[in-house]
């Protein structure tokens, strides 16, 4: 195993034990211990699709599928591939449900820790740091699917019970990893979205004290409010928390919409490198003002089926990487593996798993059910009348966090239409045997995936340079 040094915050830099500056260059391992609909193809949120799959498959086949999935989605060959690209870190998202059941709060499950341990150890063997990221919290810390939220309300901020459980889990994680330098640090809450703006900072301060009592050494990576784009809550502190990195997420609009070119106009606004840089500077103003390190916890374009669009999307990514280098920012590209929208590698269309779910993928695309990477073009006949009513009756309505149109899209596309499609998705797995379930999961094994070669080349060239 490669020996990895402890990393700590030194002013606006990260440094190892010898004082040498380190820039973390990595990816997110989305879809593994925190599943997401666009990554593995199901509709809606993770807990609901698991409920449906268990009902259709039965416990034996269900367990066989997920045991295989956890192993094959990230294994030795995946870690070796990331090392070959020159990456030195992986942000590992996980759902609290791996460690605790809602029916038995505060009773922690060893299998979740073992699952996480395996990949942390794999990565360290290849000289790669881990950042542990609690991506889905009890009660849901934001309003969308990636916190395993089946609704549009983030109730974590309203209930001390949920907050107590998160502190308890992080105390256990701190105890587990306090002597392991291959873990660069802890990212306690992914993309918090506290509508009041009043709960986030006091909770972070409470969490910091609880973790530091057990583990004074690891870095804390703290996301800003409103999906890690708003740092105004931290202005109330006279100084930043010690050994802490405040993390921004920096998705560039042309890369995550139905844009056709870059540089060019997206949603009525012209985007080029200068505009992308100004967005980055706005999102990282707090870090530069306080003299703390910059870590972009998520960024990166999605890719369409039209391969002719790849060059401008790669150019956008190159521009962002060059901007990060100019400002000494660390980063984690989203995401490593999926079924074709954004990953460095993907399960192939002819794989057993993707072939099985293909009809539902087509329905998802036609109805724009996924919030991430979906288009509403096929459901304008539903949305236009709703928009007309709001224009007439509630013209000033702008709900938190993103305003009216995204709010309606979540309620109609991502909840109302996703729920019946989840049932139909589950029907695809009815009668699957344990052996067949294991074969389906193996569609995500590295040697059966396809590499997005152009994306790998962008990363390799940047890291060499």
PDB file of C-alpha atoms in Angstrom, residues 123-354:
ATOM      1  CA  UNK A 123      -7.993   3.718  -3.029  1.00  0.00           C
ATOM      2  CA  UNK A 124      -5.141   4.085  -0.543  1.00  0.00           C
ATOM      3  CA  UNK A 125      -3.419   1.087  -2.110  1.00  0.00           C
ATOM      4  CA  UNK A 126      -3.259   3.119  -5.330  1.00  0.00           C
ATOM      5  CA  UNK A 127      -2.104   6.326  -3.655  1.00  0.00           C
ATOM      6  CA  UNK A 128      -5.549   7.955  -3.681  1.00  0.00           C
ATOM      7  CA  UNK A 129      -7.097   9.896  -0.806  1.00  0.00           C
ATOM      8  CA  UNK A 130     -10.757   9.531   0.206  1.00  0.00           C
ATOM      9  CA  UNK A 131     -13.116  12.299   1.266  1.00  0.00           C
ATOM     10  CA  UNK A 132     -16.104  10.880   3.155  1.00  0.00           C
ATOM     11  CA  UNK A 133     -19.335  12.574   2.057  1.00  0.00           C
ATOM     12  CA  UNK A 134     -22.682  12.100   3.827  1.00  0.00           C
ATOM     13  CA  UNK A 135     -24.861  12.661   0.774  1.00  0.00           C
ATOM     14  CA  UNK A 136     -28.298  11.726   2.120  1.00  0.00           C
ATOM     15  CA  UNK A 137     -29.336  12.596   5.672  1.00  0.00           C
ATOM     16  CA  UNK A 138     -32.357  11.471   7.711  1.00  0.00           C
ATOM     17  CA  UNK A 139     -35.150  13.941   7.107  1.00  0.00           C
ATOM     18  CA  UNK A 140     -33.492  15.120   3.848  1.00  0.00           C
ATOM     19  CA  UNK A 141     -31.130  18.092   3.929  1.00  0.00           C
ATOM     20  CA  UNK A 142     -32.289  19.428   0.558  1.00  0.00           C
ATOM     21  CA  UNK A 143     -35.310  19.355  -1.699  1.00  0.00           C
ATOM     22  CA  UNK A 144     -34.192  16.872  -4.360  1.00  0.00           C
ATOM     23  CA  UNK A 145     -33.680  13.216  -5.205  1.00  0.00           C
ATOM     24  CA  UNK A 146     -29.967  13.070  -4.439  1.00  0.00           C
ATOM     25  CA  UNK A 147     -30.707  13.325  -0.706  1.00  0.00           C
ATOM     26  CA  UNK A 148     -33.068  10.349  -1.226  1.00  0.00           C
ATOM     27  CA  UNK A 149     -35.958  12.776  -0.809  1.00  0.00           C
ATOM     28  CA  UNK A 150     -39.312  11.502  -2.166  1.00  0.00           C
ATOM     29  CA  UNK A 151     -40.880  14.940  -1.640  1.00  0.00           C
ATOM     30  CA  UNK A 152     -39.872  18.562  -2.239  1.00  0.00           C
ATOM     31  CA  UNK A 153     -39.344  19.522   1.416  1.00  0.00           C
ATOM     32  CA  UNK A 154     -36.128  19.384   3.416  1.00  0.00           C
ATOM     33  CA  UNK A 155     -37.343  18.465   6.896  1.00  0.00           C
ATOM     34  CA  UNK A 156     -33.890  17.800   8.381  1.00  0.00           C
ATOM     35  CA  UNK A 157     -33.700  21.448   9.427  1.00  0.00           C
ATOM     36  CA  UNK A 158     -37.011  21.304  11.309  1.00  0.00           C
ATOM     37  CA  UNK A 159     -36.442  18.282  13.554  1.00  0.00           C
ATOM     38  CA  UNK A 160     -33.741  18.003  16.258  1.00  0.00           C
ATOM     39  CA  UNK A 161     -34.213  14.228  16.160  1.00  0.00           C
ATOM     40  CA  UNK A 162     -32.759  14.054  12.644  1.00  0.00           C
ATOM     41  CA  UNK A 163     -29.918  16.380  13.610  1.00  0.00           C
ATOM     42  CA  UNK A 164     -29.082  14.265  16.667  1.00  0.00           C
ATOM     43  CA  UNK A 165     -28.831  11.168  14.493  1.00  0.00           C
ATOM     44  CA  UNK A 166     -26.392  12.847  12.110  1.00  0.00           C
ATOM     45  CA  UNK A 167     -24.161  13.968  14.974  1.00  0.00           C
ATOM     46  CA  UNK A 168     -24.237  10.403  16.323  1.00  0.00           C
ATOM     47  CA  UNK A 169     -23.268   8.942  12.941  1.00  0.00           C
ATOM     48  CA  UNK A 170     -20.396  11.378  12.462  1.00  0.00           C
ATOM     49  CA  UNK A 171     -19.108  10.618  15.942  1.00  0.00           C
ATOM     50  CA  UNK A 172     -18.959   6.968  14.924  1.00  0.00           C
ATOM     51  CA  UNK A 173     -17.261   7.770  11.603  1.00  0.00           C
ATOM     52  CA  UNK A 174     -14.734   9.999  13.364  1.00  0.00           C
ATOM     53  CA  UNK A 175     -13.936   7.164  15.791  1.00  0.00           C
ATOM     54  CA  UNK A 176     -13.571   4.697  12.921  1.00  0.00           C
ATOM     55  CA  UNK A 177     -11.213   6.830  10.817  1.00  0.00           C
ATOM     56  CA  UNK A 178      -9.404   9.042  13.334  1.00  0.00           C
ATOM     57  CA  UNK A 179      -6.072   7.278  12.796  1.00  0.00           C
ATOM     58  CA  UNK A 180      -6.269   6.913   9.007  1.00  0.00           C
ATOM     59  CA  UNK A 181      -4.446   9.612   7.031  1.00  0.00           C
ATOM     60  CA  UNK A 182      -5.596   8.116   3.729  1.00  0.00           C
ATOM     61  CA  UNK A 183      -8.914   9.782   4.526  1.00  0.00           C
ATOM     62  CA  UNK A 184      -8.224  13.404   3.608  1.00  0.00           C
ATOM     63  CA  UNK A 185     -11.247  14.580   5.538  1.00  0.00           C
ATOM     64  CA  UNK A 186     -14.959  14.573   6.219  1.00  0.00           C
ATOM     65  CA  UNK A 187     -17.648  16.275   4.099  1.00  0.00           C
ATOM     66  CA  UNK A 188     -20.463  16.101   6.683  1.00  0.00           C
ATOM     67  CA  UNK A 189     -23.415  17.351   4.597  1.00  0.00           C
ATOM     68  CA  UNK A 190     -23.755  17.354   0.833  1.00  0.00           C
ATOM     69  CA  UNK A 191     -25.551  20.368  -0.643  1.00  0.00           C
ATOM     70  CA  UNK A 192     -27.488  21.572   2.395  1.00  0.00           C
ATOM     71  CA  UNK A 193     -30.514  23.677   1.579  1.00  0.00           C
ATOM     72  CA  UNK A 194     -31.801  25.314   4.746  1.00  0.00           C
ATOM     73  CA  UNK A 195     -34.674  27.626   3.668  1.00  0.00           C
ATOM     74  CA  UNK A 196     -34.419  29.782   6.778  1.00  0.00           C
ATOM     75  CA  UNK A 197     -30.644  30.111   6.637  1.00  0.00           C
ATOM     76  CA  UNK A 198     -30.723  30.061  10.440  1.00  0.00           C
ATOM     77  CA  UNK A 199     -30.047  26.405  11.281  1.00  0.00           C
ATOM     78  CA  UNK A 200     -27.052  25.516   9.110  1.00  0.00           C
ATOM     79  CA  UNK A 201     -24.284  27.441  10.876  1.00  0.00           C
ATOM     80  CA  UNK A 202     -25.273  26.464  14.456  1.00  0.00           C
ATOM     81  CA  UNK A 203     -25.533  22.844  13.346  1.00  0.00           C
ATOM     82  CA  UNK A 204     -22.111  22.944  11.696  1.00  0.00           C
ATOM     83  CA  UNK A 205     -20.656  24.436  14.885  1.00  0.00           C
ATOM     84  CA  UNK A 206     -22.254  21.678  16.953  1.00  0.00           C
ATOM     85  CA  UNK A 207     -21.034  19.005  14.541  1.00  0.00           C
ATOM     86  CA  UNK A 208     -17.514  20.406  14.477  1.00  0.00           C
ATOM     87  CA  UNK A 209     -17.269  20.224  18.289  1.00  0.00           C
ATOM     88  CA  UNK A 210     -18.591  16.652  18.327  1.00  0.00           C
ATOM     89  CA  UNK A 211     -16.150  15.449  15.659  1.00  0.00           C
ATOM     90  CA  UNK A 212     -13.153  17.344  17.085  1.00  0.00           C
ATOM     91  CA  UNK A 213     -13.700  15.822  20.526  1.00  0.00           C
ATOM     92  CA  UNK A 214     -12.955  12.436  18.971  1.00  0.00           C
ATOM     93  CA  UNK A 215     -10.815  13.324  15.955  1.00  0.00           C
ATOM     94  CA  UNK A 216      -8.935  16.633  16.064  1.00  0.00           C
ATOM     95  CA  UNK A 217      -6.862  15.922  12.979  1.00  0.00           C
ATOM     96  CA  UNK A 218      -9.012  15.406   9.881  1.00  0.00           C
ATOM     97  CA  UNK A 219     -10.040  18.317   7.678  1.00  0.00           C
ATOM     98  CA  UNK A 220     -13.705  19.262   7.593  1.00  0.00           C
ATOM     99  CA  UNK A 221     -15.082  20.073   4.142  1.00  0.00           C
ATOM    100  CA  UNK A 222     -18.193  22.189   4.733  1.00  0.00           C
ATOM    101  CA  UNK A 223     -20.657  22.812   1.892  1.00  0.00           C
ATOM    102  CA  UNK A 224     -22.382  26.168   1.648  1.00  0.00           C
ATOM    103  CA  UNK A 225     -26.136  26.607   1.822  1.00  0.00           C
ATOM    104  CA  UNK A 226     -28.456  26.427  -1.188  1.00  0.00           C
ATOM    105  CA  UNK A 227     -26.684  23.445  -2.702  1.00  0.00           C
ATOM    106  CA  UNK A 228     -23.207  24.726  -1.805  1.00  0.00           C
ATOM    107  CA  UNK A 229     -23.549  28.033  -3.642  1.00  0.00           C
ATOM    108  CA  UNK A 230     -24.450  30.429  -0.781  1.00  0.00           C
ATOM    109  CA  UNK A 231     -21.976  31.177   2.022  1.00  0.00           C
ATOM    110  CA  UNK A 232     -23.754  34.130   3.601  1.00  0.00           C
ATOM    111  CA  UNK A 233     -24.606  32.090   6.728  1.00  0.00           C
ATOM    112  CA  UNK A 234     -20.894  31.853   7.577  1.00  0.00           C
ATOM    113  CA  UNK A 235     -20.499  35.620   7.617  1.00  0.00           C
ATOM    114  CA  UNK A 236     -21.876  35.574  11.172  1.00  0.00           C
ATOM    115  CA  UNK A 237     -18.663  34.013  12.445  1.00  0.00           C
ATOM    116  CA  UNK A 238     -15.767  36.325  13.215  1.00  0.00           C
ATOM    117  CA  UNK A 239     -13.357  33.790  11.705  1.00  0.00           C
ATOM    118  CA  UNK A 240     -13.514  30.437   9.883  1.00  0.00           C
ATOM    119  CA  UNK A 241     -13.511  27.182  11.786  1.00  0.00           C
ATOM    120  CA  UNK A 242      -9.995  25.727  12.226  1.00  0.00           C
ATOM    121  CA  UNK A 243      -8.661  23.114   9.789  1.00  0.00           C
ATOM    122  CA  UNK A 244     -11.749  23.599   7.644  1.00  0.00           C
ATOM    123  CA  UNK A 245     -12.306  23.945   3.914  1.00  0.00           C
ATOM    124  CA  UNK A 246     -15.473  25.642   2.708  1.00  0.00           C
ATOM    125  CA  UNK A 247     -16.584  23.889  -0.459  1.00  0.00           C
ATOM    126  CA  UNK A 248     -18.411  25.268  -3.471  1.00  0.00           C
ATOM    127  CA  UNK A 249     -20.158  23.375  -6.247  1.00  0.00           C
ATOM    128  CA  UNK A 250     -19.549  24.898  -9.639  1.00  0.00           C
ATOM    129  CA  UNK A 251     -21.748  23.482 -12.397  1.00  0.00           C
ATOM    130  CA  UNK A 252     -21.497  25.743 -15.447  1.00  0.00           C
ATOM    131  CA  UNK A 253     -24.920  26.349 -16.996  1.00  0.00           C
ATOM    132  CA  UNK A 254     -24.041  25.429 -20.618  1.00  0.00           C
ATOM    133  CA  UNK A 255     -22.841  22.029 -19.444  1.00  0.00           C
ATOM    134  CA  UNK A 256     -26.038  21.021 -17.641  1.00  0.00           C
ATOM    135  CA  UNK A 257     -28.740  22.385 -19.953  1.00  0.00           C
ATOM    136  CA  UNK A 258     -29.801  21.794 -23.536  1.00  0.00           C
ATOM    137  CA  UNK A 259     -27.175  24.251 -24.814  1.00  0.00           C
ATOM    138  CA  UNK A 260     -25.889  23.682 -28.344  1.00  0.00           C
ATOM    139  CA  UNK A 261     -22.551  25.456 -28.196  1.00  0.00           C
ATOM    140  CA  UNK A 262     -19.859  26.964 -26.009  1.00  0.00           C
ATOM    141  CA  UNK A 263     -18.812  29.729 -26.168  1.00  0.00           C
ATOM    142  CA  UNK A 264     -22.347  30.798 -26.994  1.00  0.00           C
ATOM    143  CA  UNK A 265     -25.742  31.775 -25.686  1.00  0.00           C
ATOM    144  CA  UNK A 266     -27.508  29.633 -23.077  1.00  0.00           C
ATOM    145  CA  UNK A 267     -30.939  30.691 -21.814  1.00  0.00           C
ATOM    146  CA  UNK A 268     -30.417  34.185 -23.171  1.00  0.00           C
ATOM    147  CA  UNK A 269     -26.990  34.688 -21.568  1.00  0.00           C
ATOM    148  CA  UNK A 270     -23.650  34.568 -23.365  1.00  0.00           C
ATOM    149  CA  UNK A 271     -21.100  32.201 -21.813  1.00  0.00           C
ATOM    150  CA  UNK A 272     -17.386  32.059 -22.487  1.00  0.00           C
ATOM    151  CA  UNK A 273     -14.330  31.434 -20.327  1.00  0.00           C
ATOM    152  CA  UNK A 274     -14.569  34.891 -18.805  1.00  0.00           C
ATOM    153  CA  UNK A 275     -18.170  34.359 -17.707  1.00  0.00           C
ATOM    154  CA  UNK A 276     -17.359  30.911 -16.326  1.00  0.00           C
ATOM    155  CA  UNK A 277     -14.480  32.445 -14.365  1.00  0.00           C
ATOM    156  CA  UNK A 278     -16.693  35.187 -12.942  1.00  0.00           C
ATOM    157  CA  UNK A 279     -19.186  32.547 -11.786  1.00  0.00           C
ATOM    158  CA  UNK A 280     -16.358  30.656 -10.078  1.00  0.00           C
ATOM    159  CA  UNK A 281     -15.126  33.846  -8.401  1.00  0.00           C
ATOM    160  CA  UNK A 282     -18.610  34.646  -7.151  1.00  0.00           C
ATOM    161  CA  UNK A 283     -19.081  31.156  -5.720  1.00  0.00           C
ATOM    162  CA  UNK A 284     -15.664  31.163  -4.015  1.00  0.00           C
ATOM    163  CA  UNK A 285     -15.685  34.743  -2.730  1.00  0.00           C
ATOM    164  CA  UNK A 286     -15.984  33.609   0.892  1.00  0.00           C
ATOM    165  CA  UNK A 287     -12.922  31.369   0.655  1.00  0.00           C
ATOM    166  CA  UNK A 288     -10.773  34.044  -0.941  1.00  0.00           C
ATOM    167  CA  UNK A 289     -11.964  36.679   1.531  1.00  0.00           C
ATOM    168  CA  UNK A 290     -11.157  34.469   4.537  1.00  0.00           C
ATOM    169  CA  UNK A 291      -7.908  33.100   3.105  1.00  0.00           C
ATOM    170  CA  UNK A 292      -9.037  29.477   3.269  1.00  0.00           C
ATOM    171  CA  UNK A 293      -8.448  26.740   0.671  1.00  0.00           C
ATOM    172  CA  UNK A 294     -10.816  26.290  -2.267  1.00  0.00           C
ATOM    173  CA  UNK A 295     -12.239  22.856  -3.026  1.00  0.00           C
ATOM    174  CA  UNK A 296     -14.840  22.481  -5.767  1.00  0.00           C
ATOM    175  CA  UNK A 297     -16.741  19.471  -4.458  1.00  0.00           C
ATOM    176  CA  UNK A 298     -18.751  18.961  -7.656  1.00  0.00           C
ATOM    177  CA  UNK A 299     -18.656  20.261 -11.217  1.00  0.00           C
ATOM    178  CA  UNK A 300     -18.645  18.982 -14.776  1.00  0.00           C
ATOM    179  CA  UNK A 301     -20.824  18.835 -17.887  1.00  0.00           C
ATOM    180  CA  UNK A 302     -23.305  16.168 -18.863  1.00  0.00           C
ATOM    181  CA  UNK A 303     -23.097  14.662 -22.337  1.00  0.00           C
ATOM    182  CA  UNK A 304     -25.788  14.200 -24.957  1.00  0.00           C
ATOM    183  CA  UNK A 305     -26.245  11.295 -27.360  1.00  0.00           C
ATOM    184  CA  UNK A 306     -24.992  13.644 -30.093  1.00  0.00           C
ATOM    185  CA  UNK A 307     -21.256  13.000 -30.112  1.00  0.00           C
ATOM    186  CA  UNK A 308     -20.686  16.092 -32.286  1.00  0.00           C
ATOM    187  CA  UNK A 309     -21.344  18.177 -29.150  1.00  0.00           C
ATOM    188  CA  UNK A 310     -18.529  16.563 -27.178  1.00  0.00           C
ATOM    189  CA  UNK A 311     -15.751  18.963 -28.281  1.00  0.00           C
ATOM    190  CA  UNK A 312     -17.393  22.081 -26.888  1.00  0.00           C
ATOM    191  CA  UNK A 313     -18.338  20.295 -23.669  1.00  0.00           C
ATOM    192  CA  UNK A 314     -14.722  19.186 -23.257  1.00  0.00           C
ATOM    193  CA  UNK A 315     -13.643  22.769 -23.942  1.00  0.00           C
ATOM    194  CA  UNK A 316     -15.932  23.989 -21.154  1.00  0.00           C
ATOM    195  CA  UNK A 317     -14.406  21.407 -18.817  1.00  0.00           C
ATOM    196  CA  UNK A 318     -10.871  22.410 -19.844  1.00  0.00           C
ATOM    197  CA  UNK A 319     -11.675  26.058 -19.153  1.00  0.00           C
ATOM    198  CA  UNK A 320     -12.928  25.206 -15.683  1.00  0.00           C
ATOM    199  CA  UNK A 321      -9.869  23.075 -14.897  1.00  0.00           C
ATOM    200  CA  UNK A 322      -7.548  25.860 -16.045  1.00  0.00           C
ATOM    201  CA  UNK A 323      -9.418  28.367 -13.875  1.00  0.00           C
ATOM    202  CA  UNK A 324      -9.094  26.071 -10.870  1.00  0.00           C
ATOM    203  CA  UNK A 325      -5.368  25.702 -11.472  1.00  0.00           C
ATOM    204  CA  UNK A 326      -4.957  29.476 -11.758  1.00  0.00           C
ATOM    205  CA  UNK A 327      -6.545  29.967  -8.340  1.00  0.00           C
ATOM    206  CA  UNK A 328      -4.991  26.923  -6.667  1.00  0.00           C
ATOM    207  CA  UNK A 329      -8.347  25.201  -6.224  1.00  0.00           C
ATOM    208  CA  UNK A 330      -8.761  21.502  -5.512  1.00  0.00           C
ATOM    209  CA  UNK A 331     -11.630  19.717  -7.249  1.00  0.00           C
ATOM    210  CA  UNK A 332     -13.744  16.570  -7.588  1.00  0.00           C
ATOM    211  CA  UNK A 333     -15.380  15.972 -10.961  1.00  0.00           C
ATOM    212  CA  UNK A 334     -18.889  14.534 -10.895  1.00  0.00           C
ATOM    213  CA  UNK A 335     -19.096  11.586 -11.509  1.00  0.00           C
ATOM    214  CA  UNK A 336     -17.003   8.439 -12.020  1.00  0.00           C
ATOM    215  CA  UNK A 337     -19.420   5.755 -13.286  1.00  0.00           C
ATOM    216  CA  UNK A 338     -22.979   5.676 -14.639  1.00  0.00           C
ATOM    217  CA  UNK A 339     -25.036   4.435 -17.601  1.00  0.00           C
ATOM    218  CA  UNK A 340     -23.887   7.110 -20.035  1.00  0.00           C
ATOM    219  CA  UNK A 341     -24.851  10.660 -19.073  1.00  0.00           C
ATOM    220  CA  UNK A 342     -21.796  11.958 -17.241  1.00  0.00           C
ATOM    221  CA  UNK A 343     -19.421   9.228 -16.129  1.00  0.00           C
ATOM    222  CA  UNK A 344     -15.793   8.643 -16.971  1.00  0.00           C
ATOM    223  CA  UNK A 345     -16.850   5.035 -17.594  1.00  0.00           C
ATOM    224  CA  UNK A 346     -20.343   3.646 -18.174  1.00  0.00           C
ATOM    225  CA  UNK A 347     -22.277   0.421 -18.337  1.00  0.00           C
ATOM    226  CA  UNK A 348     -22.858  -0.202 -22.035  1.00  0.00           C
ATOM    227  CA  UNK A 349     -26.239  -0.092 -23.829  1.00  0.00           C
ATOM    228  CA  UNK A 350     -25.954  -3.798 -24.705  1.00  0.00           C
ATOM    229  CA  UNK A 351     -25.184  -4.883 -21.129  1.00  0.00           C
ATOM    230  CA  UNK A 352     -27.660  -7.146 -19.368  1.00  0.00           C
ATOM    231  CA  UNK A 353     -28.724  -4.422 -16.957  1.00  0.00           C
ATOM    232  CA  UNK A 354     -29.166  -1.553 -19.420  1.00  0.00           C
TER     233      UNK A 354
END
